[in-house]
Coordinates of C-alpha atoms (C1' of nucleotides) in Angstrom, one line a residue:
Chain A
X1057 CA 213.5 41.5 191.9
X1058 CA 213.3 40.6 195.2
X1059 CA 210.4 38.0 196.4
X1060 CA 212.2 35.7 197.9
X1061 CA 210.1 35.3 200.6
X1062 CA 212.1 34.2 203.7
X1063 CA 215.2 36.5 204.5
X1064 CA 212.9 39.2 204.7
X1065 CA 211.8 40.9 207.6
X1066 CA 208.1 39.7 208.6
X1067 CA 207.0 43.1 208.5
X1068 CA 208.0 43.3 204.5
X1069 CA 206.9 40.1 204.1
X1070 CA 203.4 41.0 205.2
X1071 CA 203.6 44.3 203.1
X1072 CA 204.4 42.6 199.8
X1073 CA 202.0 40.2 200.6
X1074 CA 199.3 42.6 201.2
X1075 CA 200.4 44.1 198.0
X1076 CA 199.8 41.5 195.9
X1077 CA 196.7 40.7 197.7
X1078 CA 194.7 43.9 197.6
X1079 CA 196.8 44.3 194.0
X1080 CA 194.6 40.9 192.7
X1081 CA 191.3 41.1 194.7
X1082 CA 190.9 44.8 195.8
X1083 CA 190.9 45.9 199.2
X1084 CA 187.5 44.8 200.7
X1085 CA 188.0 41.0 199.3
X1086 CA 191.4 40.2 201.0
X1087 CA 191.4 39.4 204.5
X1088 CA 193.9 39.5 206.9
X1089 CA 194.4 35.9 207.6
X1090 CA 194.7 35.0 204.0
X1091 CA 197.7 38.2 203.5
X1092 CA 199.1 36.5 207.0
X1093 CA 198.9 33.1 205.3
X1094 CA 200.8 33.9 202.2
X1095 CA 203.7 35.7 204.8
X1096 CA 203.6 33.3 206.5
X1097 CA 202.4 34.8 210.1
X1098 CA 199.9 34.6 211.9
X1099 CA 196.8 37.4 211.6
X1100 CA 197.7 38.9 214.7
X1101 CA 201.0 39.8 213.4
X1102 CA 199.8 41.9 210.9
X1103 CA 197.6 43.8 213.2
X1104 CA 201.1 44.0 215.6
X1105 CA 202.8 45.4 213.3
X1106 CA 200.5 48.2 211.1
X1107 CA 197.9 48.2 213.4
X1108 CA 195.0 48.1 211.3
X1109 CA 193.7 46.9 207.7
X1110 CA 193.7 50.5 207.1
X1111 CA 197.3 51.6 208.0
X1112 CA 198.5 48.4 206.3
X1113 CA 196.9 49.3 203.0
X1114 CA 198.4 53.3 203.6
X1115 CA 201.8 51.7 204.4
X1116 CA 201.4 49.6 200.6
X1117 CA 200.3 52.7 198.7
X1118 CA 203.5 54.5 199.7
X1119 CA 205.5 51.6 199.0
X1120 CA 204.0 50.9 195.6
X1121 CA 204.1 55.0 194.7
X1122 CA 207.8 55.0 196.1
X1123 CA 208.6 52.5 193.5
X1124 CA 206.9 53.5 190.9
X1125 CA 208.1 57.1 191.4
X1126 CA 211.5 56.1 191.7
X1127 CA 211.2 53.9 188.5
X1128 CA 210.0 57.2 186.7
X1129 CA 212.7 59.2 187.5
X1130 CA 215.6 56.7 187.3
X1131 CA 217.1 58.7 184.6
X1132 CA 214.7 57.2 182.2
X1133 CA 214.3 59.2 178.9
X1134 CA 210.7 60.4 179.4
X1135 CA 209.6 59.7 182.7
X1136 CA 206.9 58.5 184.3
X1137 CA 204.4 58.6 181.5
X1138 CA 206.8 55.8 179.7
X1139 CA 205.1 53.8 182.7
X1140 CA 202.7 52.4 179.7
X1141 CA 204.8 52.0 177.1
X1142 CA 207.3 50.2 179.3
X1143 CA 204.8 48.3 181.2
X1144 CA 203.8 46.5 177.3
X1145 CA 207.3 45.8 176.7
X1146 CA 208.3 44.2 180.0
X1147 CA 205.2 43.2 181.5
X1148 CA 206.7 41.1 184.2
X1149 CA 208.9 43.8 186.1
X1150 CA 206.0 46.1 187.5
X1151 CA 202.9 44.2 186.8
X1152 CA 202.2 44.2 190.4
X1153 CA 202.9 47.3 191.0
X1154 CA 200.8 48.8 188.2
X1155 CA 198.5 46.2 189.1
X1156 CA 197.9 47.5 192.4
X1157 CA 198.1 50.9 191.1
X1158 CA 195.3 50.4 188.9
X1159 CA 192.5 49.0 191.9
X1160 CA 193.7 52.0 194.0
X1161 CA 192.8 54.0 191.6
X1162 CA 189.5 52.3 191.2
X1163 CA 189.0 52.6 195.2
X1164 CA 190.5 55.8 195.0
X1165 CA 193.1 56.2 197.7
X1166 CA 195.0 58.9 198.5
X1167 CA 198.2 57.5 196.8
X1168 CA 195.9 57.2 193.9
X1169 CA 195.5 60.8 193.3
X1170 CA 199.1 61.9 193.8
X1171 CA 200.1 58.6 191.2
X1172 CA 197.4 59.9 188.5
X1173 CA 198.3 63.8 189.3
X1174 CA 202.0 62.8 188.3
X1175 CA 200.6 60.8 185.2
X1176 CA 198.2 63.9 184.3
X1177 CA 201.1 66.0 184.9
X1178 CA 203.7 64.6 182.8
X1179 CA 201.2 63.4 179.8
X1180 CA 200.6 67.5 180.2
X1181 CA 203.9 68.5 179.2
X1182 CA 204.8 65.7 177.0
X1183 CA 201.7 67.2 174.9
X1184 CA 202.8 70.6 175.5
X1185 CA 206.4 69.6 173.8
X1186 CA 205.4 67.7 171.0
X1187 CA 202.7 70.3 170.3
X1188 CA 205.5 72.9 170.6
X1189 CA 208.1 70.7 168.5
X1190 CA 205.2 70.3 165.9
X1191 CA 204.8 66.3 165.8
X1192 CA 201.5 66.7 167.7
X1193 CA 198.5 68.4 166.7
X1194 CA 197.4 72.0 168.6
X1195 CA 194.5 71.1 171.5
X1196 CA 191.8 73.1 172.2
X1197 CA 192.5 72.3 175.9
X1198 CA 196.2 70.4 176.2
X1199 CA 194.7 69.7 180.5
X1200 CA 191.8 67.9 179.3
X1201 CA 193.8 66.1 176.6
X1202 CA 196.0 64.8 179.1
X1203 CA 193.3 64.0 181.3
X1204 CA 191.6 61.9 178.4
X1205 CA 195.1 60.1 177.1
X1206 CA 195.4 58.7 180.6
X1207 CA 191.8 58.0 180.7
X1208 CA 192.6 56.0 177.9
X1209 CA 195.5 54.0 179.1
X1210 CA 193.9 53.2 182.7
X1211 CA 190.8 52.1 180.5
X1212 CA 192.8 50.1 178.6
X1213 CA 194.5 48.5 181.3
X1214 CA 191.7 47.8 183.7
X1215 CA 189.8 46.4 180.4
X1216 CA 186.7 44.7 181.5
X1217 CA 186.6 41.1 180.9
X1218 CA 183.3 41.6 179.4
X1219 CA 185.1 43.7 176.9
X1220 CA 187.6 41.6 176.3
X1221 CA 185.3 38.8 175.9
X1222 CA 183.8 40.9 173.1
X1223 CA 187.0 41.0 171.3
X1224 CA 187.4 36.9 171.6
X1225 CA 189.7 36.5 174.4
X1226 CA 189.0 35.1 178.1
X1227 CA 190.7 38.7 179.9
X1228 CA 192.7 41.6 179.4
X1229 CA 196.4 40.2 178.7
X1230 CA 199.5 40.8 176.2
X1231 CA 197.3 39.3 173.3
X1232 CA 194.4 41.7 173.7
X1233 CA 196.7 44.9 173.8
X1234 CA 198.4 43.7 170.6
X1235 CA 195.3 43.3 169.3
X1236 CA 194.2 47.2 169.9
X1237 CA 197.5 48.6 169.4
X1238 CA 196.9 49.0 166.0
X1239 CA 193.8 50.9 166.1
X1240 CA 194.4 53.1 168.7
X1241 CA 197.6 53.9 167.1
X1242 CA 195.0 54.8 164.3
X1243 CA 192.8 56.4 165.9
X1244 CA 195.5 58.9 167.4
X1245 CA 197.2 59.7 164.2
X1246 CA 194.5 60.1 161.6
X1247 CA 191.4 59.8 163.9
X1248 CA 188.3 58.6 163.3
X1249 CA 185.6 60.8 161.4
X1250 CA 186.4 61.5 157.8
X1251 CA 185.0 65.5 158.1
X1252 CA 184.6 67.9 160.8
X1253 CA 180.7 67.8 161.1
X1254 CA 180.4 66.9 164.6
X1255 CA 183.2 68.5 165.9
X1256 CA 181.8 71.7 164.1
X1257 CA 178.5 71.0 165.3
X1258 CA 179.9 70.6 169.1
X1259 CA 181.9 73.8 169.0
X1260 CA 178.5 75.6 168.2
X1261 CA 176.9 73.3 170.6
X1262 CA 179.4 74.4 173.4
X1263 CA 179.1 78.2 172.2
X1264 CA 175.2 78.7 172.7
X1265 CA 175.7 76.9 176.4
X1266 CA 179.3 78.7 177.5
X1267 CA 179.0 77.4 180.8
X1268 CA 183.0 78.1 180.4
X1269 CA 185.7 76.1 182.5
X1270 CA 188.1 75.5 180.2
X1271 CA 190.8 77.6 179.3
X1272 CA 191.0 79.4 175.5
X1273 CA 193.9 78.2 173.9
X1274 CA 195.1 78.3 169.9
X1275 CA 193.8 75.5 167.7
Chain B
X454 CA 158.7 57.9 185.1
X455 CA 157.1 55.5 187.9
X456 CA 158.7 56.3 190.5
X457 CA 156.6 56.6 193.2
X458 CA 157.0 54.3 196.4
X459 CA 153.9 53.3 197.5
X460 CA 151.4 51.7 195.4
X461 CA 153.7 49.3 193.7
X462 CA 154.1 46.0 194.8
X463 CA 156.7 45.5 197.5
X464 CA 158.4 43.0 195.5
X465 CA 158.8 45.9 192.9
X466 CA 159.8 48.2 195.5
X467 CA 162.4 45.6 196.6
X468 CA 163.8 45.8 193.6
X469 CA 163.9 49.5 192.4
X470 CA 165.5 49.6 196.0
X471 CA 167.9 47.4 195.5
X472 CA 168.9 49.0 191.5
X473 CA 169.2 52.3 193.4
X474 CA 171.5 50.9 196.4
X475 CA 173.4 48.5 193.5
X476 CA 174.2 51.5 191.1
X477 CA 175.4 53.8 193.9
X478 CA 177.2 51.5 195.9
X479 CA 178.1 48.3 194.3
X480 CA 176.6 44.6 195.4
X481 CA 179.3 44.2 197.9
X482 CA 178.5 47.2 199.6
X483 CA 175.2 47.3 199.7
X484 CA 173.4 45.2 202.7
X485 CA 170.3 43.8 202.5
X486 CA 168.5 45.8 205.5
X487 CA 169.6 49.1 203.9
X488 CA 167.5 48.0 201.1
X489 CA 164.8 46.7 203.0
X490 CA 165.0 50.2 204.7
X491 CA 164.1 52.0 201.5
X492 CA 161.8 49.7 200.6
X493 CA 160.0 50.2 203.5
X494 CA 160.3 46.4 204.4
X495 CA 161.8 44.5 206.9
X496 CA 165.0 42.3 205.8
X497 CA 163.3 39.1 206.2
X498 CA 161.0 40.0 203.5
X499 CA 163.7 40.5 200.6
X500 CA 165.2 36.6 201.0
X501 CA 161.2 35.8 201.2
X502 CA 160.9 37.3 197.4
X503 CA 164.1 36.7 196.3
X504 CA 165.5 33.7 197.9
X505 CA 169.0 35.2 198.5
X506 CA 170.8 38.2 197.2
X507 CA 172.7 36.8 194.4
X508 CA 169.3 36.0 192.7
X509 CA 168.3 39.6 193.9
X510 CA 171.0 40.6 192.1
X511 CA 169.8 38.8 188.7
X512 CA 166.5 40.1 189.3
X513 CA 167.6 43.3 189.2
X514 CA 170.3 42.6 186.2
X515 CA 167.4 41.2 184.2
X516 CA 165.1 44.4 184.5
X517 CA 167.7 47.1 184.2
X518 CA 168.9 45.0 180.7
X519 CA 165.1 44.8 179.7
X520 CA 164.6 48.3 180.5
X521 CA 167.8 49.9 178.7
X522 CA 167.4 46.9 175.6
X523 CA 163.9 48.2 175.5
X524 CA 164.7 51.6 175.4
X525 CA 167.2 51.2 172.8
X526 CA 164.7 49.4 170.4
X527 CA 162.1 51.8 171.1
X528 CA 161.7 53.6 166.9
X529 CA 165.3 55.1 168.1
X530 CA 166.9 56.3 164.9
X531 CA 170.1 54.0 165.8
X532 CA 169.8 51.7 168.7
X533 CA 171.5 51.4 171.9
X534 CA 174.9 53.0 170.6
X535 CA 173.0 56.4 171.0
X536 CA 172.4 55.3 174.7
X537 CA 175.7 57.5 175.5
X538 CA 174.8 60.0 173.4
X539 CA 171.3 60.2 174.9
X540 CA 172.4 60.1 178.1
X541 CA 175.0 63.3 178.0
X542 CA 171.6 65.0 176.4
X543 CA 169.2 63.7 178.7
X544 CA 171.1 62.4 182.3
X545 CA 168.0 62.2 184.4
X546 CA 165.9 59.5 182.8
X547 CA 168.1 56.4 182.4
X548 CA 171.1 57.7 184.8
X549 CA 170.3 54.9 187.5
X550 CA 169.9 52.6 184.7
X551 CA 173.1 53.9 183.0
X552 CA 174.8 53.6 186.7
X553 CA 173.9 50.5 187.3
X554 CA 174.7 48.7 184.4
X555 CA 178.3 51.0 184.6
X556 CA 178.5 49.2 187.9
X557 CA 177.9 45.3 186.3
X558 CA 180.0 45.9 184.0
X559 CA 183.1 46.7 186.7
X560 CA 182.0 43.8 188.6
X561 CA 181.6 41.8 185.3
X562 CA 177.8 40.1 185.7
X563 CA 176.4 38.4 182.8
X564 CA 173.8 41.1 182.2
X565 CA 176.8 43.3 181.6
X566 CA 178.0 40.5 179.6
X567 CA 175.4 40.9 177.0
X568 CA 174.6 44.6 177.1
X569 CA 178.5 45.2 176.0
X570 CA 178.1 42.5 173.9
X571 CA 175.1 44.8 172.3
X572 CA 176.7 47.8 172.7
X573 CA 179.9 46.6 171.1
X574 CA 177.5 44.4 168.4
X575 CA 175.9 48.1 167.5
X576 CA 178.9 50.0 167.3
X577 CA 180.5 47.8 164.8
X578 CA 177.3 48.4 162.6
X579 CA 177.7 51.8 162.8
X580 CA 181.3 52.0 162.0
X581 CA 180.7 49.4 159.5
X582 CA 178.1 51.8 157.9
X583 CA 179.8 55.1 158.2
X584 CA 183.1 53.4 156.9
X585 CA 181.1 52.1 153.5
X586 CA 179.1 55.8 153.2
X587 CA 182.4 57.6 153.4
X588 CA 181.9 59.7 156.6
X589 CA 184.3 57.4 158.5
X590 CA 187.8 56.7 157.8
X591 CA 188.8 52.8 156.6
X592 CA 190.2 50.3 159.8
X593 CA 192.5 48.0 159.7
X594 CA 190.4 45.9 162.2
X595 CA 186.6 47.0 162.7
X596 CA 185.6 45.0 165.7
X597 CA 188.6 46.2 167.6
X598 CA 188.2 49.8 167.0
X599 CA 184.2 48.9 167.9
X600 CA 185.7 47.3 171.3
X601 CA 187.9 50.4 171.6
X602 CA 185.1 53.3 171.2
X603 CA 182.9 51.2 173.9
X604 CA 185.9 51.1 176.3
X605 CA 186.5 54.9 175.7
X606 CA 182.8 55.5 176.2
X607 CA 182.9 53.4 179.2
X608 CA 185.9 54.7 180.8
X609 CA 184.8 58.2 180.3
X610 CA 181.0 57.5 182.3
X611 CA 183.3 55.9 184.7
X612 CA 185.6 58.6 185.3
X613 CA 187.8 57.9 188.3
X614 CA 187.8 60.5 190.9
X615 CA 191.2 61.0 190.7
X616 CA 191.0 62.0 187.0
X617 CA 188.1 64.1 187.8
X618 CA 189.9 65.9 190.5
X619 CA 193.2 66.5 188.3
X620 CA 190.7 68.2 185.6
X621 CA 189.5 70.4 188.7
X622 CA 186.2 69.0 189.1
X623 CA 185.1 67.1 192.8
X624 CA 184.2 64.2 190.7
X625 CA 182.3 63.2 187.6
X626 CA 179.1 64.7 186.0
X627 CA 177.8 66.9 183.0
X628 CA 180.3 69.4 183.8
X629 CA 183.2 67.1 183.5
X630 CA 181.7 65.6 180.2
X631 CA 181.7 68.9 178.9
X632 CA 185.2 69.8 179.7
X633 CA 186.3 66.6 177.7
X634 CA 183.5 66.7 174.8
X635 CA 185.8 69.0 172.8
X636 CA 188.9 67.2 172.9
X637 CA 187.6 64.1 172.3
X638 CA 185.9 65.3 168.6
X639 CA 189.4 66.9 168.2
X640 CA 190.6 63.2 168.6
X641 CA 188.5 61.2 166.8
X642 CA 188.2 63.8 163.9
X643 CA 191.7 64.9 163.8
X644 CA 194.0 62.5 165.7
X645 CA 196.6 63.6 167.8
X646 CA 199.8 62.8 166.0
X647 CA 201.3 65.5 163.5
X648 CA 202.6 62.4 161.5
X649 CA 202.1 58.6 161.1
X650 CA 205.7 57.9 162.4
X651 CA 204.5 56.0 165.5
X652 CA 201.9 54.0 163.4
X653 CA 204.3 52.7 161.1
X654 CA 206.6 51.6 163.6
X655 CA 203.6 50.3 165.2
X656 CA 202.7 48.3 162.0
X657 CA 206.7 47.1 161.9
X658 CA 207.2 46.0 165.1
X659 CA 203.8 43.9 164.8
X660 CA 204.8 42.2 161.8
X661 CA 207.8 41.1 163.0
X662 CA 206.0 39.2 165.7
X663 CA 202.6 38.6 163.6
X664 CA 201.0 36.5 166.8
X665 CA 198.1 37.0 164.3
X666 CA 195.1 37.1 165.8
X667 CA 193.1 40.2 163.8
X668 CA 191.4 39.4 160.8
X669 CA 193.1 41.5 157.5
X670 CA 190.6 44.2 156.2
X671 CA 191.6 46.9 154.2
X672 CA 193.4 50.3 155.4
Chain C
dT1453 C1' 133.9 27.6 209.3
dT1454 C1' 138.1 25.8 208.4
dG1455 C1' 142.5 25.3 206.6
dG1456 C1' 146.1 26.3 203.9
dA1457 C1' 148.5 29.8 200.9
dT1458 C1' 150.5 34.3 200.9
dG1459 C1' 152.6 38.8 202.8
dC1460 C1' 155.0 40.2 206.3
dT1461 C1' 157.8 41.0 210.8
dA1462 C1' 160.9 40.6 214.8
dA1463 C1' 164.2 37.9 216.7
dA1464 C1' 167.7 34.8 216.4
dC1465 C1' 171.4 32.0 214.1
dG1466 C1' 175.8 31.5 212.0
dC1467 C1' 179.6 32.8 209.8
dA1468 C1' 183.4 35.8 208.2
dC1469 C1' 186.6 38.9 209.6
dG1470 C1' 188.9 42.8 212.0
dT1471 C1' 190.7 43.3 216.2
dT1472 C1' 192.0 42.3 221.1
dC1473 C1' 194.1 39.5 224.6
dA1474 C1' 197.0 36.3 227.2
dG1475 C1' 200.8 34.1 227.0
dT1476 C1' 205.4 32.3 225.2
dA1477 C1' 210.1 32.8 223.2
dT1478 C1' 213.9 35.6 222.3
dC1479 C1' 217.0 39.1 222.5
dA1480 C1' 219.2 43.4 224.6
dC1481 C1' 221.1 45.5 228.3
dG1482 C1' 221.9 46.8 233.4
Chain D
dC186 C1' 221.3 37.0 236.3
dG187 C1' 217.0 39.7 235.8
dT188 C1' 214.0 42.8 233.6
dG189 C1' 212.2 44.8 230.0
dA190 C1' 211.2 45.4 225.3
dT191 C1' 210.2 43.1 221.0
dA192 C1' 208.4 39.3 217.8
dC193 C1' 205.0 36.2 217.6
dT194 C1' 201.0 32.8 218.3
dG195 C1' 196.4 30.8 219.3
dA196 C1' 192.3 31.7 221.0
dA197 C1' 188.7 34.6 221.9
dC198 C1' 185.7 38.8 221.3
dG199 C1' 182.6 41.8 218.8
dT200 C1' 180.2 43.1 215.0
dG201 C1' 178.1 43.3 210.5
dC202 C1' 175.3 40.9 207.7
dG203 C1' 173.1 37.1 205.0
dT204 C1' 169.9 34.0 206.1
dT205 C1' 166.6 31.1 209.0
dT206 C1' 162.8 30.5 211.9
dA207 C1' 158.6 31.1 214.4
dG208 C1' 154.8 33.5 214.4
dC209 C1' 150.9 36.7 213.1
dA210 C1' 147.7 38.6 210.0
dT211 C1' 144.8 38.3 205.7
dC212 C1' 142.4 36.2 202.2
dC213 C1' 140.7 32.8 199.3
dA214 C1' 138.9 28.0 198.4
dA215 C1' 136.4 23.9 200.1

DNA sequence: TTGGATGCTAAACGCACGTTCAGTATCACG
DNA sequence: CGTGATACTGAACGTGCGTTTAGCATCCAA
């Protein structure tokens, strides 16, 4: 890792500041003098040097994406979607970047949508493999699955801490994922309703009203 | 449905104002002549009612709570927990409700406090209930797998546009729900793993470090 | 009738914050 | 040396916005 802070250009000291900034508080609630306090500038600096609020944040997007792109495909087995797994593992190495990763996504930048495409994306074919290679169950619709699985895991990770408080700890941290591996883990292998009934009873729900979008596929 | 502006009291108009601009906007975003606009008011008058915007805010967190808490006591069959399910049936009459309290719970207000706190209260009852009558499938921790299914239901009203878009839609709404309504009963009645590999290494790897926090219950 | 609440407005105040502006130091280069 | 260009600062500017204030009706009680 590299934060030592001094030895670095002011211009990537301002950027990683600004990163972990807008990664902590969003975009709105950091100001500029507060991201030039923490490089160490002054706020004119950082309007010297990106121009705007605005370019500085499109400048950090790319710099996060770049890294977390680059992570993905660093010859890692399975690519990007490992981004979760890896992320519980060894929270420390990208917890900023995932961290910022996850409010952009909530603000919805551009770099957002490409970083959730690529998650979509590979989740998509990961599916598509294990479905093929028969350790995963057939879809209905493998897209929306992979839409919902990363649903899942940004959910997860941008936890509420109202939620969290429900579950008996101050915020989403290492403790509370622990505590739902296990039942997620539960509910993807066996699932959750001991009979079909509802899913029957959606099937011929979705049948009388086939205002269709989704693709046929085997089940 | 009382939603017509005039004849209410402009305190009350204040307020269904200031849901409306809350839910679609967020608190931070929302500024005070904008409601007063909609109100029909001027500016001054809202800090005449309501002091300041923070206790606007409560105001409005209070009625919206009453409103919903209300709604879920009112001779449902089963409470709040079919405020979801209600909702994807019948979007129009407690969206802005739904909305708002969607909003809260992002920007974590103690009204969104306690309606997760119900929701997540309700949910466990009704897992608790279907586990004992057979029609759901035994956890190895109740309240998490409660916590969980509010998350998911959550998540899923809170779609992020980015997730929206990569399912082909501009953003989210009924057509979007309908999209994922199928895989999800595919999850929760069937899982999505072929086997239980990835839940018994699960259940390995977290006795190894049993930073026990989740009550035992049986499986 | 008077006098004080109450409902309400327009204008102004004050602060936060993005941005601009002079002005200084330093370094490159002719 | 001189002459830019570049890095940087402190102060100021402008604006958006929450809030305050002064004032005007209206209505009710004494």
């Amino acid at each position: 890792m590299c934060s030592a802070s001094s030895d670095l250009t002011a211009q990537a000291r301002i950027r990683n500041a600004a990163i972990a900034h807008f990664a902590r508080d969003g975009f709105q609630k950091t100001n500029l003098r507060a991201v030039a306090a923490t490089a160490g500038v002054s706020a004119g600096l950082v309007i010297h040097h990106f121009g705007s609020k605005e370019r500085l944040r499109s400048v950090c997007d790319d710099h996060v994406l770049r890294i977390l792109v680059q992570r993905a495909g660093d010859a890692r087995p399975s690519g990007m979607r490992d981004l979760f797994r890896e992320y519980l593992s060894n929270p420390e190495e990208y917890r900023l970047q995932v961290q910022y990763m996850l409010r952009a996504i909530e603000e919805d930048t551009p770099a957002a949508a490409t970083f959730v495409d690529t998650l979509v994306e590979e989740s998509e074919e990961i599916l598509r493999a294990g479905i093929a290679d028969g350790t995963m169950r057939p879809s209905s619709d493998v897209r929306a699955l992979a839409v919902l699985s990363v649903l899942h895991s940004v959910a997860t990770l941008t936890m509420p801490p109202a939620l969290a408080r429900a579950l008996g700890h101050e915020r989403f941290g290492p403790d509370v994922l622990r505590r739902l591996a296990l039942p997620t883990l539960e509910l993807y292998t066996h699932g959750l309703f001991a009979d079909d009934a509802a899913l029957k009873a959606a099937r011929a729900a979705l049948d009388e009203s086939p205002q269709d979008e989704s693709p046929q596929e085997e089940e």
